Amino acid sequence: MTPLKNPEIRRASAVRAGDRAVAFDPSRVQEAMAIWAGGRSRSVFAPLIETFGLLVKDRMAVAGMAIIATLAIVGILGPLIVPLHPFQVLKAPDGALLRLAEPSAAQPFGTDYYAHSVLSQFILGIRIAFLVGLSAAVAVGLISTVLGLVSGYFGGHLDDAIMRIVDIALSIPTLPFAIVMVAVLGPSLENVLFVIILLYWRNGARIVRSAVLTQKQRPFIAAARALGASHWRIMTYHILPNVLPVAFLWMTMSIAFAVLTEASLSFIGLGDPNTASWGQMLNLAFQTASIRSAWWWVLPPSLGLILLISSIYFIGRAFEEKTNPRLRKRAA
């Protein structure tokens, strides 16, 4: 039974700090809260599991998950599929470099200007995309959730201070700031990842905070306070499970933002020169004036970016429709 439908919880939730004194029977409140707590004692990740069950009913989300799973499997099994090193120089039987060789049985994706296997670089690019996307999403999700949870729950001067920092961070233009920071720190994968995390936590913190403000006003939070629950227990046991879907939605979109930002920085020459990311492949094709002629070099990373980012969008859109009551009604 939910708190709103339980008459015992309604009476218990009327007792709030700052309200006028209300006569009530503590034993009845504790009994009601024991019944309510028994119905709500579930895992913190239960909302995510329930939402995943809803996602599998959406065709676009299933298609997105299938594409992402396929790319992940190819990236993991890449060395078994193509044992060539991404920067290994390939030569013809006569000793000449296989420069810009078109796709063949030996080289399904052809070679680039430097006689490297495009397929090997494409598979390594999958790994780089997943590494950047997942690492940034976890870090951004953690920072956003913690700051949004603390800011929304405690309010007051702490909320004002955190939100002013967020406002300052939001005023910074994304791509120009990323270009300047990577140029100063140096073009490496670690620095690109650091800049991405530095840029994308700000929106998530504000989104999570708004969700926490909504949850904080619900009756079961007042009932928990009336029974003397600590701030830590209220935040982690009562509020966090209900805002995790919102945080997960932002983490999902952060993967797309991170992959696209890394590809953009690599394309303009600020990526890690020691890795073969998709953006780096497009950058080298542009530098060697092969971007219009060597279609087998340009097409794989371009399609990889389109498929990965579109798949993430499909999952995020379906996730939002399943968790947002307004969008559910509109879709119905």
Protein backbone atom coordinates (compact mmCIF):
# COMPACT_ATOMS: atom_id res chain seq x y z
CA MET A 1 0.00 0.00 0.00
CA THR A 2 1.41 3.38 -0.95
CA PRO A 3 1.76 6.22 1.57
CA LEU A 4 -0.98 8.28 -0.13
CA LYS A 5 -3.53 5.43 0.13
CA ASN A 6 -2.72 4.52 3.72
CA PRO A 7 -4.83 6.56 6.19
CA GLU A 8 -2.33 5.87 8.96
CA ILE A 9 0.46 7.49 6.94
CA ARG A 10 -1.74 10.50 6.17
CA ARG A 11 -2.15 11.17 9.85
CA ALA A 12 1.54 10.56 10.52
CA SER A 13 2.67 12.79 7.67
CA ALA A 14 0.78 15.74 9.10
CA VAL A 15 3.40 16.00 11.83
CA ARG A 16 6.16 18.22 10.38
CA ALA A 17 8.86 20.36 11.88
CA GLY A 18 7.63 23.90 12.24
CA ASP A 19 3.90 23.01 12.16
CA ARG A 20 1.70 23.60 15.15
CA ALA A 21 1.46 20.77 17.64
CA VAL A 22 -0.95 18.00 16.64
CA ALA A 23 -2.16 15.37 19.04
CA PHE A 24 -1.43 11.89 17.88
CA ASP A 25 -0.73 8.44 19.20
CA PRO A 26 2.96 7.57 18.73
CA SER A 27 2.27 3.85 18.86
CA ARG A 28 -0.20 4.11 15.98
CA VAL A 29 2.26 6.16 13.94
CA GLN A 30 5.04 3.65 14.50
CA GLU A 31 2.72 0.79 13.61
CA ALA A 32 1.66 2.54 10.41
CA MET A 33 5.23 3.35 9.49
CA ALA A 34 6.26 -0.27 10.05
CA ILE A 35 3.57 -1.37 7.59
CA TRP A 36 4.64 1.29 5.07
CA ALA A 37 8.36 0.59 5.48
CA GLY A 38 7.76 -3.08 4.93
CA GLY A 39 6.20 -2.29 1.58
CA ARG A 40 9.02 0.03 0.57
CA SER A 41 12.04 -2.01 1.70
CA ARG A 42 13.53 -2.68 -1.73
CA SER A 43 16.85 -2.29 -3.42
CA VAL A 44 18.16 1.15 -4.32
CA PHE A 45 18.39 0.00 -7.93
CA ALA A 46 14.83 -1.38 -8.04
CA PRO A 47 13.52 1.62 -10.07
CA LEU A 48 16.22 1.03 -12.70
CA ILE A 49 15.34 -2.66 -12.93
CA GLU A 50 11.66 -1.82 -13.33
CA THR A 51 12.45 0.78 -15.97
CA PHE A 52 14.60 -1.69 -17.90
CA GLY A 53 11.60 -4.01 -17.96
CA LEU A 54 9.60 -1.19 -19.56
CA LEU A 55 12.36 -0.40 -22.07
CA VAL A 56 12.32 -3.87 -23.59
CA LYS A 57 8.73 -3.18 -24.64
CA ASP A 58 9.80 -0.24 -26.82
CA ARG A 59 10.93 -1.17 -30.34
CA MET A 60 13.29 1.78 -30.78
CA ALA A 61 14.91 1.15 -27.40
CA VAL A 62 15.38 -2.53 -28.22
CA ALA A 63 16.94 -1.58 -31.57
CA GLY A 64 19.28 0.86 -29.82
CA MET A 65 20.32 -1.71 -27.23
CA ALA A 66 20.91 -4.29 -29.98
CA ILE A 67 23.19 -1.90 -31.91
CA ILE A 68 25.13 -0.95 -28.78
CA ALA A 69 25.49 -4.61 -27.78
CA THR A 70 26.75 -5.48 -31.27
CA LEU A 71 29.33 -2.69 -31.19
CA ALA A 72 30.41 -3.73 -27.69
CA ILE A 73 30.88 -7.35 -28.75
CA VAL A 74 32.88 -6.31 -31.83
CA GLY A 75 35.03 -4.04 -29.68
CA ILE A 76 35.71 -6.77 -27.13
CA LEU A 77 36.41 -9.51 -29.68
CA GLY A 78 38.29 -7.16 -32.01
CA PRO A 79 41.77 -8.69 -31.59
CA LEU A 80 40.32 -12.13 -32.38
CA ILE A 81 38.52 -10.81 -35.47
CA VAL A 82 41.40 -8.73 -36.83
CA PRO A 83 44.77 -9.60 -35.24
CA LEU A 84 46.53 -6.71 -37.01
CA HIS A 85 47.76 -3.80 -34.92
CA PRO A 86 45.93 -0.56 -35.82
CA PHE A 87 49.24 1.14 -36.66
CA GLN A 88 50.91 -1.77 -38.37
CA VAL A 89 52.22 -0.75 -41.82
CA LEU A 90 50.93 -3.12 -44.48
CA LYS A 91 52.91 -3.93 -47.62
CA ALA A 92 52.13 -5.60 -50.92
CA PRO A 93 54.00 -8.76 -52.08
CA ASP A 94 56.37 -6.56 -54.07
CA GLY A 95 57.26 -4.55 -50.95
CA ALA A 96 55.24 -1.44 -51.86
CA LEU A 97 53.10 0.19 -49.19
CA LEU A 98 49.40 -0.63 -49.38
CA ARG A 99 48.53 3.04 -49.32
CA LEU A 100 44.79 3.82 -49.77
CA ALA A 101 44.02 0.28 -50.91
CA GLU A 102 40.35 -0.29 -51.60
CA PRO A 103 38.41 -2.95 -49.65
CA SER A 104 39.35 -6.52 -50.55
CA ALA A 105 39.13 -10.02 -49.13
CA ALA A 106 42.39 -9.51 -47.23
CA GLN A 107 41.44 -6.01 -46.04
CA PRO A 108 37.62 -5.75 -45.82
CA PHE A 109 37.71 -2.05 -44.95
CA GLY A 110 40.77 -1.20 -47.04
CA THR A 111 43.76 0.78 -45.82
CA ASP A 112 44.39 4.44 -45.08
CA TYR A 113 46.99 6.88 -46.41
CA TYR A 114 49.60 5.47 -44.06
CA ALA A 115 48.96 1.83 -45.09
CA HIS A 116 47.17 0.99 -41.84
CA SER A 117 44.20 -1.35 -41.62
CA VAL A 118 41.00 0.70 -41.46
CA LEU A 119 39.12 -2.21 -39.89
CA SER A 120 41.63 -2.49 -37.04
CA GLN A 121 41.42 1.24 -36.42
CA PHE A 122 37.62 1.14 -36.54
CA ILE A 123 37.51 -1.61 -33.91
CA LEU A 124 39.94 0.29 -31.70
CA GLY A 125 37.72 3.34 -32.20
CA ILE A 126 34.81 1.36 -30.74
CA ARG A 127 36.85 0.74 -27.62
CA ILE A 128 37.82 4.40 -27.33
CA ALA A 129 34.20 5.51 -27.80
CA PHE A 130 32.92 3.15 -25.10
CA LEU A 131 35.79 4.01 -22.75
CA VAL A 132 35.19 7.75 -23.07
CA GLY A 133 31.41 7.48 -23.01
CA LEU A 134 31.05 5.12 -20.06
CA SER A 135 33.81 6.72 -17.98
CA ALA A 136 32.38 10.19 -18.49
CA ALA A 137 28.82 8.99 -17.81
CA VAL A 138 29.77 7.32 -14.51
CA ALA A 139 31.79 10.33 -13.32
CA VAL A 140 29.20 12.87 -14.47
CA GLY A 141 26.36 10.83 -12.99
CA LEU A 142 28.11 10.49 -9.64
CA ILE A 143 29.00 14.19 -9.37
CA SER A 144 25.58 15.36 -10.58
CA THR A 145 23.67 13.02 -8.28
CA VAL A 146 25.66 13.89 -5.16
CA LEU A 147 25.54 17.65 -5.71
CA GLY A 148 21.89 17.64 -6.77
CA LEU A 149 20.90 15.44 -3.83
CA VAL A 150 22.72 17.54 -1.25
CA SER A 151 21.61 20.83 -2.76
CA GLY A 152 17.96 19.90 -3.12
CA TYR A 153 17.61 18.20 0.25
CA PHE A 154 19.33 20.68 2.56
CA GLY A 155 18.42 23.88 0.70
CA GLY A 156 19.29 27.20 2.30
CA HIS A 157 22.74 28.71 1.88
CA LEU A 158 24.25 25.41 0.78
CA ASP A 159 21.73 25.15 -2.05
CA ASP A 160 22.40 28.76 -3.06
CA ALA A 161 26.16 28.22 -3.10
CA ILE A 162 25.98 25.04 -5.20
CA MET A 163 23.49 26.53 -7.64
CA ARG A 164 25.58 29.67 -8.11
CA ILE A 165 28.54 27.45 -8.99
CA VAL A 166 26.29 25.62 -11.46
CA ASP A 167 25.17 28.94 -12.95
CA ILE A 168 28.78 29.99 -13.47
CA ALA A 169 29.60 26.63 -15.03
CA LEU A 170 26.57 26.85 -17.34
CA SER A 171 27.72 30.25 -18.62
CA ILE A 172 30.90 28.68 -20.03
CA PRO A 173 30.59 27.80 -23.74
CA THR A 174 31.15 24.07 -24.18
CA LEU A 175 33.26 23.60 -27.30
CA PRO A 176 35.46 26.75 -27.05
CA PHE A 177 36.23 25.92 -23.42
CA ALA A 178 37.06 22.32 -24.34
CA ILE A 179 39.37 23.47 -27.14
CA VAL A 180 41.24 25.89 -24.88
CA MET A 181 41.55 23.42 -22.01
CA VAL A 182 42.82 20.54 -24.14
CA ALA A 183 45.23 22.87 -25.95
CA VAL A 184 46.63 24.00 -22.58
CA LEU A 185 46.69 20.58 -20.90
CA GLY A 186 47.87 18.70 -23.96
CA PRO A 187 46.16 16.37 -26.43
CA SER A 188 45.72 13.11 -24.55
CA LEU A 189 42.77 10.84 -23.86
CA GLU A 190 42.97 11.51 -20.12
CA ASN A 191 42.84 15.28 -20.61
CA VAL A 192 39.95 15.01 -23.07
CA LEU A 193 38.04 12.87 -20.57
CA PHE A 194 38.80 15.32 -17.75
CA VAL A 195 37.47 18.25 -19.79
CA ILE A 196 34.32 16.32 -20.72
CA ILE A 197 33.59 15.55 -17.06
CA LEU A 198 34.30 19.17 -16.16
CA LEU A 199 31.71 20.35 -18.69
CA TYR A 200 28.75 17.99 -18.40
CA TRP A 201 28.17 17.61 -14.66
CA ARG A 202 26.50 21.02 -14.43
CA ASN A 203 23.23 20.23 -16.24
CA GLY A 204 22.80 16.95 -14.40
CA ALA A 205 23.18 18.58 -10.98
CA ARG A 206 20.33 20.98 -11.72
CA ILE A 207 18.11 18.21 -13.09
CA VAL A 208 18.67 15.93 -10.09
CA ARG A 209 18.10 18.85 -7.72
CA SER A 210 14.68 19.54 -9.22
CA ALA A 211 13.74 15.88 -8.79
CA VAL A 212 14.92 15.93 -5.17
CA LEU A 213 12.85 19.06 -4.44
CA THR A 214 9.77 17.21 -5.71
CA GLN A 215 10.47 14.08 -3.66
CA LYS A 216 11.24 16.09 -0.54
CA GLN A 217 7.65 17.37 -0.41
CA ARG A 218 6.02 13.95 -0.55
CA PRO A 219 4.15 12.72 2.56
CA PHE A 220 6.35 9.70 3.27
CA ILE A 221 9.36 12.01 3.73
CA ALA A 222 7.45 13.95 6.39
CA ALA A 223 6.46 10.67 8.01
CA ALA A 224 10.08 9.52 8.07
CA ARG A 225 11.11 12.79 9.70
CA ALA A 226 8.33 12.44 12.28
CA LEU A 227 9.80 9.10 13.30
CA GLY A 228 13.27 10.61 13.70
CA ALA A 229 14.97 9.26 10.57
CA SER A 230 18.40 10.80 10.00
CA HIS A 231 19.23 12.99 7.02
CA TRP A 232 21.48 10.27 5.63
CA ARG A 233 18.74 7.65 5.79
CA ILE A 234 16.15 9.93 4.23
CA MET A 235 18.48 10.89 1.37
CA THR A 236 19.81 7.42 0.62
CA TYR A 237 16.84 5.20 1.50
CA HIS A 238 13.81 7.33 0.60
CA ILE A 239 14.87 9.98 -1.93
CA LEU A 240 17.78 8.47 -3.87
CA PRO A 241 15.88 5.43 -5.25
CA ASN A 242 13.22 7.76 -6.64
CA VAL A 243 15.65 10.14 -8.36
CA LEU A 244 17.93 7.45 -9.77
CA PRO A 245 15.85 7.11 -12.97
CA VAL A 246 16.31 10.84 -13.61
CA ALA A 247 20.06 10.56 -12.94
CA PHE A 248 20.26 7.50 -15.17
CA LEU A 249 18.54 9.38 -17.99
CA TRP A 250 21.13 12.14 -17.80
CA MET A 251 23.94 9.58 -17.65
CA THR A 252 22.57 7.99 -20.81
CA MET A 253 22.60 11.29 -22.67
CA SER A 254 26.05 12.09 -21.24
CA ILE A 255 27.45 9.09 -23.11
CA ALA A 256 26.35 10.61 -26.42
CA PHE A 257 27.67 14.06 -25.45
CA ALA A 258 31.03 12.62 -24.36
CA VAL A 259 31.50 10.54 -27.53
CA LEU A 260 30.56 13.47 -29.75
CA THR A 261 32.82 15.88 -27.86
CA GLU A 262 35.79 13.51 -28.06
CA ALA A 263 35.20 13.00 -31.78
CA SER A 264 34.94 16.76 -32.33
CA LEU A 265 38.18 17.48 -30.48
CA SER A 266 39.97 14.66 -32.30
CA PHE A 267 38.71 15.87 -35.66
CA ILE A 268 40.24 19.31 -35.16
CA GLY A 269 43.56 17.77 -34.11
CA LEU A 270 43.24 17.87 -30.32
CA GLY A 271 42.75 14.15 -29.80
CA ASP A 272 45.29 11.68 -28.53
CA PRO A 273 47.71 11.04 -31.44
CA ASN A 274 48.58 7.63 -30.00
CA THR A 275 45.04 6.26 -30.29
CA ALA A 276 42.92 5.51 -33.34
CA SER A 277 39.61 7.03 -32.33
CA TRP A 278 36.87 7.67 -34.87
CA GLY A 279 37.48 11.40 -34.74
CA GLN A 280 41.19 10.86 -35.24
CA MET A 281 40.49 8.73 -38.32
CA LEU A 282 38.39 11.51 -39.84
CA ASN A 283 41.05 14.07 -38.95
CA LEU A 284 43.79 12.11 -40.75
CA ALA A 285 41.54 11.60 -43.77
CA PHE A 286 40.98 15.35 -43.90
CA GLN A 287 44.65 16.22 -43.46
CA THR A 288 45.71 13.93 -46.28
CA ALA A 289 43.01 15.27 -48.62
CA SER A 290 41.46 11.80 -48.78
CA ILE A 291 38.13 12.64 -47.19
CA ARG A 292 36.37 12.83 -50.59
CA SER A 293 38.16 10.05 -52.44
CA ALA A 294 38.82 7.31 -49.85
CA TRP A 295 35.22 6.58 -48.92
CA TRP A 296 36.20 3.28 -47.24
CA TRP A 297 38.32 5.30 -44.81
CA VAL A 298 35.69 7.94 -44.01
CA LEU A 299 32.50 5.88 -44.00
CA PRO A 300 33.19 3.43 -41.09
CA PRO A 301 33.94 6.04 -38.38
CA SER A 302 31.14 8.28 -39.62
CA LEU A 303 28.58 5.46 -39.54
CA GLY A 304 29.94 4.30 -36.19
CA LEU A 305 29.32 7.72 -34.65
CA ILE A 306 25.86 7.98 -36.20
CA LEU A 307 24.80 4.51 -35.07
CA LEU A 308 26.17 4.83 -31.53
CA ILE A 309 24.78 8.29 -30.83
CA SER A 310 21.41 7.49 -32.46
CA SER A 311 21.13 4.28 -30.41
CA ILE A 312 21.78 6.18 -27.20
CA TYR A 313 19.15 8.72 -28.22
CA PHE A 314 16.61 5.94 -28.88
CA ILE A 315 17.23 4.46 -25.44
CA GLY A 316 17.13 7.85 -23.73
CA ARG A 317 13.93 8.87 -25.50
CA ALA A 318 12.20 5.60 -24.65
CA PHE A 319 13.46 5.83 -21.07
CA GLU A 320 12.02 9.32 -20.75
CA GLU A 321 8.68 8.25 -22.19
CA LYS A 322 8.42 5.37 -19.74
CA THR A 323 9.32 7.44 -16.69
CA ASN A 324 7.51 10.69 -17.56
CA PRO A 325 3.73 10.43 -17.03
CA ARG A 326 3.01 13.28 -19.46
CA LEU A 327 4.93 11.65 -22.27
CA ARG A 328 3.28 8.29 -21.50
CA LYS A 329 -0.17 9.84 -21.89
CA ARG A 330 0.88 11.57 -25.10
CA ALA A 331 2.30 8.35 -26.56
CA ALA A 332 -0.86 6.45 -25.60
